[in-house]
C-alpha cells in the first residue's frame, strides 16, 4: 500500500486493542478498508463477538475517513452511530469498509459495514460526526 497520512501516527489505545490495520484508503472515492482482530477475549456467552466490540470496530472504520479526507486537519467526533447487526461474528479477522457520503464544514455523514473472515456482512452502520480542528496530537477545538 502507498504511504498515507496515517504512517508514523501512533494508533489510539482503543484502535490498538481492536487490532486496527489500514488496508486501503481511497481519498478520491472517500472510502477506507481496515482490518480488525476479532479476539476471543471479545466474545459473549454464546461464543460470538459482543455487539459493543463490533460497534467500536464500525466507529473505528468510519472515524478515520474524516481525518483522511481533510488531510489530517480535522477529526470527527461521533455524534450518532446507528448499527444493524445482521449476522453473528465469530472470532477472527474482521474487515471494515467505510465511505464518507457527505463532508460538510461542521458535519460529516458516513456509512459502512463489517465483513467476517468468510466475507459475510455481519453489521452495517450509518454515522454523523462533528468536525473539529486537529494539530499534531492536540484534540482541542
JSON list of C-alpha atoms in Angstrom, two decimals:
[
{"chain": "A", "resi": 1, "resn": "UNK", "atom": "CA", "xyz": [0.00, 0.00, 0.00]},
{"chain": "A", "resi": 2, "resn": "UNK", "atom": "CA", "xyz": [1.20, 3.53, -0.78]},
{"chain": "A", "resi": 3, "resn": "UNK", "atom": "CA", "xyz": [2.10, 5.77, 2.11]},
{"chain": "A", "resi": 4, "resn": "UNK", "atom": "CA", "xyz": [-0.73, 7.65, 3.81]},
{"chain": "A", "resi": 5, "resn": "UNK", "atom": "CA", "xyz": [-1.06, 10.37, 6.41]},
{"chain": "A", "resi": 6, "resn": "UNK", "atom": "CA", "xyz": [-1.60, 7.60, 8.98]},
{"chain": "A", "resi": 7, "resn": "UNK", "atom": "CA", "xyz": [2.02, 6.48, 8.57]},
{"chain": "A", "resi": 8, "resn": "UNK", "atom": "CA", "xyz": [4.04, 7.46, 11.59]},
{"chain": "A", "resi": 9, "resn": "UNK", "atom": "CA", "xyz": [0.99, 8.28, 13.73]},
{"chain": "A", "resi": 10, "resn": "UNK", "atom": "CA", "xyz": [0.62, 6.22, 16.87]},
{"chain": "A", "resi": 11, "resn": "UNK", "atom": "CA", "xyz": [-2.71, 4.43, 16.97]},
{"chain": "A", "resi": 12, "resn": "UNK", "atom": "CA", "xyz": [-5.00, 5.34, 19.88]},
{"chain": "A", "resi": 13, "resn": "UNK", "atom": "CA", "xyz": [-5.29, 2.70, 22.64]},
{"chain": "A", "resi": 14, "resn": "UNK", "atom": "CA", "xyz": [-8.78, 1.61, 21.52]},
{"chain": "A", "resi": 15, "resn": "UNK", "atom": "CA", "xyz": [-7.58, 1.04, 17.95]},
{"chain": "A", "resi": 16, "resn": "UNK", "atom": "CA", "xyz": [-4.63, -0.96, 19.26]},
{"chain": "A", "resi": 17, "resn": "UNK", "atom": "CA", "xyz": [-6.95, -3.10, 21.38]},
{"chain": "A", "resi": 18, "resn": "UNK", "atom": "CA", "xyz": [-9.09, -3.83, 18.31]},
{"chain": "A", "resi": 19, "resn": "UNK", "atom": "CA", "xyz": [-6.03, -4.66, 16.17]},
{"chain": "A", "resi": 20, "resn": "UNK", "atom": "CA", "xyz": [-6.76, -1.80, 13.73]},
{"chain": "A", "resi": 21, "resn": "UNK", "atom": "CA", "xyz": [-4.77, -2.03, 10.50]},
{"chain": "A", "resi": 22, "resn": "UNK", "atom": "CA", "xyz": [-5.24, 0.16, 7.42]},
{"chain": "A", "resi": 23, "resn": "UNK", "atom": "CA", "xyz": [-5.68, -1.92, 4.25]},
{"chain": "A", "resi": 24, "resn": "UNK", "atom": "CA", "xyz": [-6.92, 0.54, 1.62]},
{"chain": "A", "resi": 25, "resn": "UNK", "atom": "CA", "xyz": [-7.52, 4.28, 1.62]},
{"chain": "A", "resi": 26, "resn": "UNK", "atom": "CA", "xyz": [-9.03, 5.90, -1.48]},
{"chain": "A", "resi": 27, "resn": "UNK", "atom": "CA", "xyz": [-9.27, 9.65, -0.95]},
{"chain": "A", "resi": 28, "resn": "UNK", "atom": "CA", "xyz": [-10.88, 10.30, -4.35]},
{"chain": "A", "resi": 29, "resn": "UNK", "atom": "CA", "xyz": [-13.69, 7.83, -3.62]},
{"chain": "A", "resi": 30, "resn": "UNK", "atom": "CA", "xyz": [-13.89, 8.76, 0.07]},
{"chain": "A", "resi": 31, "resn": "UNK", "atom": "CA", "xyz": [-13.52, 5.13, 1.11]},
{"chain": "A", "resi": 32, "resn": "UNK", "atom": "CA", "xyz": [-11.47, 3.16, 3.58]},
{"chain": "A", "resi": 33, "resn": "UNK", "atom": "CA", "xyz": [-10.88, -0.50, 4.32]},
{"chain": "A", "resi": 34, "resn": "UNK", "atom": "CA", "xyz": [-9.42, -1.58, 7.65]},
{"chain": "A", "resi": 35, "resn": "UNK", "atom": "CA", "xyz": [-8.74, -4.88, 9.37]},
{"chain": "A", "resi": 36, "resn": "UNK", "atom": "CA", "xyz": [-9.53, -5.80, 12.97]},
{"chain": "A", "resi": 37, "resn": "UNK", "atom": "CA", "xyz": [-8.55, -8.73, 15.13]},
{"chain": "A", "resi": 38, "resn": "UNK", "atom": "CA", "xyz": [-11.78, -10.25, 16.45]},
{"chain": "A", "resi": 39, "resn": "UNK", "atom": "CA", "xyz": [-10.17, -11.68, 19.59]},
{"chain": "A", "resi": 40, "resn": "UNK", "atom": "CA", "xyz": [-11.65, -14.50, 21.63]},
{"chain": "A", "resi": 41, "resn": "UNK", "atom": "CA", "xyz": [-11.50, -12.06, 24.56]},
{"chain": "A", "resi": 42, "resn": "UNK", "atom": "CA", "xyz": [-14.30, -10.13, 22.78]},
{"chain": "A", "resi": 43, "resn": "UNK", "atom": "CA", "xyz": [-16.86, -12.96, 22.80]},
{"chain": "A", "resi": 44, "resn": "UNK", "atom": "CA", "xyz": [-20.05, -13.12, 24.82]},
{"chain": "A", "resi": 45, "resn": "UNK", "atom": "CA", "xyz": [-21.59, -16.19, 26.48]},
{"chain": "A", "resi": 46, "resn": "UNK", "atom": "CA", "xyz": [-22.78, -17.55, 23.10]},
{"chain": "A", "resi": 47, "resn": "UNK", "atom": "CA", "xyz": [-19.25, -17.53, 21.66]},
{"chain": "A", "resi": 48, "resn": "UNK", "atom": "CA", "xyz": [-19.84, -14.64, 19.25]},
{"chain": "A", "resi": 49, "resn": "UNK", "atom": "CA", "xyz": [-18.14, -11.25, 19.33]},
{"chain": "A", "resi": 50, "resn": "UNK", "atom": "CA", "xyz": [-20.12, -8.97, 21.63]},
{"chain": "A", "resi": 51, "resn": "UNK", "atom": "CA", "xyz": [-22.02, -6.22, 19.80]},
{"chain": "A", "resi": 52, "resn": "UNK", "atom": "CA", "xyz": [-20.24, -3.41, 21.63]},
{"chain": "A", "resi": 53, "resn": "UNK", "atom": "CA", "xyz": [-16.92, -4.51, 20.13]},
{"chain": "A", "resi": 54, "resn": "UNK", "atom": "CA", "xyz": [-18.48, -4.60, 16.67]},
{"chain": "A", "resi": 55, "resn": "UNK", "atom": "CA", "xyz": [-19.82, -1.08, 17.29]},
{"chain": "A", "resi": 56, "resn": "UNK", "atom": "CA", "xyz": [-16.32, 0.06, 18.26]},
{"chain": "A", "resi": 57, "resn": "UNK", "atom": "CA", "xyz": [-14.94, -1.51, 15.07]},
{"chain": "A", "resi": 58, "resn": "UNK", "atom": "CA", "xyz": [-17.53, 0.31, 12.98]},
{"chain": "A", "resi": 59, "resn": "UNK", "atom": "CA", "xyz": [-16.72, 3.58, 14.74]},
{"chain": "A", "resi": 60, "resn": "UNK", "atom": "CA", "xyz": [-13.01, 2.99, 14.12]},
{"chain": "A", "resi": 61, "resn": "UNK", "atom": "CA", "xyz": [-13.74, 2.25, 10.46]},
{"chain": "A", "resi": 62, "resn": "UNK", "atom": "CA", "xyz": [-15.73, 5.42, 9.87]},
{"chain": "A", "resi": 63, "resn": "UNK", "atom": "CA", "xyz": [-13.86, 7.91, 12.05]},
{"chain": "A", "resi": 64, "resn": "UNK", "atom": "CA", "xyz": [-10.53, 7.83, 10.19]},
{"chain": "A", "resi": 65, "resn": "UNK", "atom": "CA", "xyz": [-12.19, 8.82, 6.91]},
{"chain": "A", "resi": 66, "resn": "UNK", "atom": "CA", "xyz": [-12.86, 12.36, 8.13]},
{"chain": "A", "resi": 67, "resn": "UNK", "atom": "CA", "xyz": [-9.21, 12.72, 9.16]},
{"chain": "A", "resi": 68, "resn": "UNK", "atom": "CA", "xyz": [-8.01, 11.43, 5.78]},
{"chain": "A", "resi": 69, "resn": "UNK", "atom": "CA", "xyz": [-10.44, 13.49, 3.70]},
{"chain": "A", "resi": 70, "resn": "UNK", "atom": "CA", "xyz": [-9.32, 16.72, 5.39]},
{"chain": "A", "resi": 71, "resn": "UNK", "atom": "CA", "xyz": [-5.62, 15.87, 5.00]},
{"chain": "A", "resi": 72, "resn": "UNK", "atom": "CA", "xyz": [-5.27, 15.47, 8.77]},
{"chain": "A", "resi": 73, "resn": "UNK", "atom": "CA", "xyz": [-6.60, 18.94, 9.56]},
{"chain": "A", "resi": 74, "resn": "UNK", "atom": "CA", "xyz": [-9.79, 17.84, 11.31]},
{"chain": "A", "resi": 75, "resn": "UNK", "atom": "CA", "xyz": [-11.11, 14.93, 13.30]},
{"chain": "A", "resi": 76, "resn": "UNK", "atom": "CA", "xyz": [-14.72, 13.87, 13.53]},
{"chain": "A", "resi": 77, "resn": "UNK", "atom": "CA", "xyz": [-16.40, 13.38, 16.90]},
{"chain": "A", "resi": 78, "resn": "UNK", "atom": "CA", "xyz": [-19.12, 10.79, 16.52]},
{"chain": "A", "resi": 79, "resn": "UNK", "atom": "CA", "xyz": [-22.49, 12.37, 17.32]},
{"chain": "A", "resi": 80, "resn": "UNK", "atom": "CA", "xyz": [-24.58, 9.38, 16.28]},
{"chain": "A", "resi": 81, "resn": "UNK", "atom": "CA", "xyz": [-23.95, 5.80, 15.25]},
{"chain": "A", "resi": 82, "resn": "UNK", "atom": "CA", "xyz": [-26.81, 3.59, 14.05]},
{"chain": "A", "resi": 83, "resn": "UNK", "atom": "CA", "xyz": [-26.00, -0.10, 13.78]},
{"chain": "A", "resi": 84, "resn": "UNK", "atom": "CA", "xyz": [-27.84, -3.05, 12.31]},
{"chain": "A", "resi": 85, "resn": "UNK", "atom": "CA", "xyz": [-26.46, -6.41, 13.43]},
{"chain": "A", "resi": 86, "resn": "UNK", "atom": "CA", "xyz": [-27.08, -8.82, 10.56]},
{"chain": "A", "resi": 87, "resn": "UNK", "atom": "CA", "xyz": [-25.19, -11.98, 11.46]},
{"chain": "A", "resi": 88, "resn": "UNK", "atom": "CA", "xyz": [-23.25, -13.19, 14.50]},
{"chain": "A", "resi": 89, "resn": "UNK", "atom": "CA", "xyz": [-19.49, -12.68, 14.19]},
{"chain": "A", "resi": 90, "resn": "UNK", "atom": "CA", "xyz": [-17.07, -15.39, 15.26]},
{"chain": "A", "resi": 91, "resn": "UNK", "atom": "CA", "xyz": [-13.57, -14.57, 16.48]},
{"chain": "A", "resi": 92, "resn": "UNK", "atom": "CA", "xyz": [-11.07, -13.99, 13.69]},
{"chain": "A", "resi": 93, "resn": "UNK", "atom": "CA", "xyz": [-10.30, -11.44, 11.02]},
{"chain": "A", "resi": 94, "resn": "UNK", "atom": "CA", "xyz": [-12.93, -8.74, 10.56]},
{"chain": "A", "resi": 95, "resn": "UNK", "atom": "CA", "xyz": [-12.74, -6.18, 7.76]},
{"chain": "A", "resi": 96, "resn": "UNK", "atom": "CA", "xyz": [-14.40, -2.78, 7.99]},
{"chain": "A", "resi": 97, "resn": "UNK", "atom": "CA", "xyz": [-15.36, -0.89, 4.85]},
{"chain": "A", "resi": 98, "resn": "UNK", "atom": "CA", "xyz": [-16.41, 2.72, 5.19]},
{"chain": "A", "resi": 99, "resn": "UNK", "atom": "CA", "xyz": [-17.46, 5.61, 3.00]},
{"chain": "A", "resi": 100, "resn": "UNK", "atom": "CA", "xyz": [-17.99, 9.28, 3.59]},
{"chain": "A", "resi": 101, "resn": "UNK", "atom": "CA", "xyz": [-21.30, 10.17, 1.96]},
{"chain": "A", "resi": 102, "resn": "UNK", "atom": "CA", "xyz": [-21.13, 13.92, 2.61]},
{"chain": "A", "resi": 103, "resn": "UNK", "atom": "CA", "xyz": [-18.42, 16.09, 4.13]},
{"chain": "A", "resi": 104, "resn": "UNK", "atom": "CA", "xyz": [-19.58, 19.48, 5.30]},
{"chain": "A", "resi": 105, "resn": "UNK", "atom": "CA", "xyz": [-17.64, 22.13, 7.13]},
{"chain": "A", "resi": 106, "resn": "UNK", "atom": "CA", "xyz": [-19.11, 21.13, 10.52]},
{"chain": "A", "resi": 107, "resn": "UNK", "atom": "CA", "xyz": [-20.74, 17.71, 9.99]},
{"chain": "A", "resi": 108, "resn": "UNK", "atom": "CA", "xyz": [-19.70, 14.58, 8.11]},
{"chain": "A", "resi": 109, "resn": "UNK", "atom": "CA", "xyz": [-22.09, 11.77, 7.15]},
{"chain": "A", "resi": 110, "resn": "UNK", "atom": "CA", "xyz": [-20.72, 8.25, 6.87]},
{"chain": "A", "resi": 111, "resn": "UNK", "atom": "CA", "xyz": [-21.76, 4.67, 6.22]},
{"chain": "A", "resi": 112, "resn": "UNK", "atom": "CA", "xyz": [-20.02, 1.35, 6.43]},
{"chain": "A", "resi": 113, "resn": "UNK", "atom": "CA", "xyz": [-20.13, -2.32, 7.24]},
{"chain": "A", "resi": 114, "resn": "UNK", "atom": "CA", "xyz": [-18.09, -5.15, 8.72]},
{"chain": "A", "resi": 115, "resn": "UNK", "atom": "CA", "xyz": [-17.31, -8.43, 6.97]},
{"chain": "A", "resi": 116, "resn": "UNK", "atom": "CA", "xyz": [-16.29, -11.60, 8.76]},
{"chain": "A", "resi": 117, "resn": "UNK", "atom": "CA", "xyz": [-13.39, -13.75, 7.60]},
{"chain": "A", "resi": 118, "resn": "UNK", "atom": "CA", "xyz": [-15.69, -15.51, 5.10]},
{"chain": "A", "resi": 119, "resn": "UNK", "atom": "CA", "xyz": [-16.77, -12.21, 3.54]},
{"chain": "A", "resi": 120, "resn": "UNK", "atom": "CA", "xyz": [-20.24, -12.17, 5.11]},
{"chain": "A", "resi": 121, "resn": "UNK", "atom": "CA", "xyz": [-21.61, -8.80, 6.21]},
{"chain": "A", "resi": 122, "resn": "UNK", "atom": "CA", "xyz": [-22.12, -9.03, 9.97]},
{"chain": "A", "resi": 123, "resn": "UNK", "atom": "CA", "xyz": [-23.10, -5.41, 10.73]},
{"chain": "A", "resi": 124, "resn": "UNK", "atom": "CA", "xyz": [-23.92, -2.17, 8.91]},
{"chain": "A", "resi": 125, "resn": "UNK", "atom": "CA", "xyz": [-23.84, 1.37, 10.23]},
{"chain": "A", "resi": 126, "resn": "UNK", "atom": "CA", "xyz": [-24.56, 4.97, 9.42]},
{"chain": "A", "resi": 127, "resn": "UNK", "atom": "CA", "xyz": [-22.98, 7.75, 11.39]},
{"chain": "A", "resi": 128, "resn": "UNK", "atom": "CA", "xyz": [-22.60, 11.51, 11.71]},
{"chain": "A", "resi": 129, "resn": "UNK", "atom": "CA", "xyz": [-19.54, 13.26, 13.06]},
{"chain": "A", "resi": 130, "resn": "UNK", "atom": "CA", "xyz": [-18.95, 16.83, 14.19]},
{"chain": "A", "resi": 131, "resn": "UNK", "atom": "CA", "xyz": [-15.73, 18.18, 12.72]},
{"chain": "A", "resi": 132, "resn": "UNK", "atom": "CA", "xyz": [-13.11, 19.89, 14.87]},
{"chain": "A", "resi": 133, "resn": "UNK", "atom": "CA", "xyz": [-9.56, 21.07, 14.32]},
{"chain": "A", "resi": 134, "resn": "UNK", "atom": "CA", "xyz": [-6.59, 18.77, 14.83]},
{"chain": "A", "resi": 135, "resn": "UNK", "atom": "CA", "xyz": [-2.98, 19.77, 15.23]},
{"chain": "A", "resi": 136, "resn": "UNK", "atom": "CA", "xyz": [-0.27, 17.16, 15.97]},
{"chain": "A", "resi": 137, "resn": "UNK", "atom": "CA", "xyz": [-1.96, 15.35, 18.84]},
{"chain": "A", "resi": 138, "resn": "UNK", "atom": "CA", "xyz": [-3.98, 18.34, 20.05]},
{"chain": "A", "resi": 139, "resn": "UNK", "atom": "CA", "xyz": [-7.66, 17.42, 20.19]},
{"chain": "A", "resi": 140, "resn": "UNK", "atom": "CA", "xyz": [-8.99, 20.78, 21.36]},
{"chain": "A", "resi": 141, "resn": "UNK", "atom": "CA", "xyz": [-11.35, 22.74, 19.16]}
]
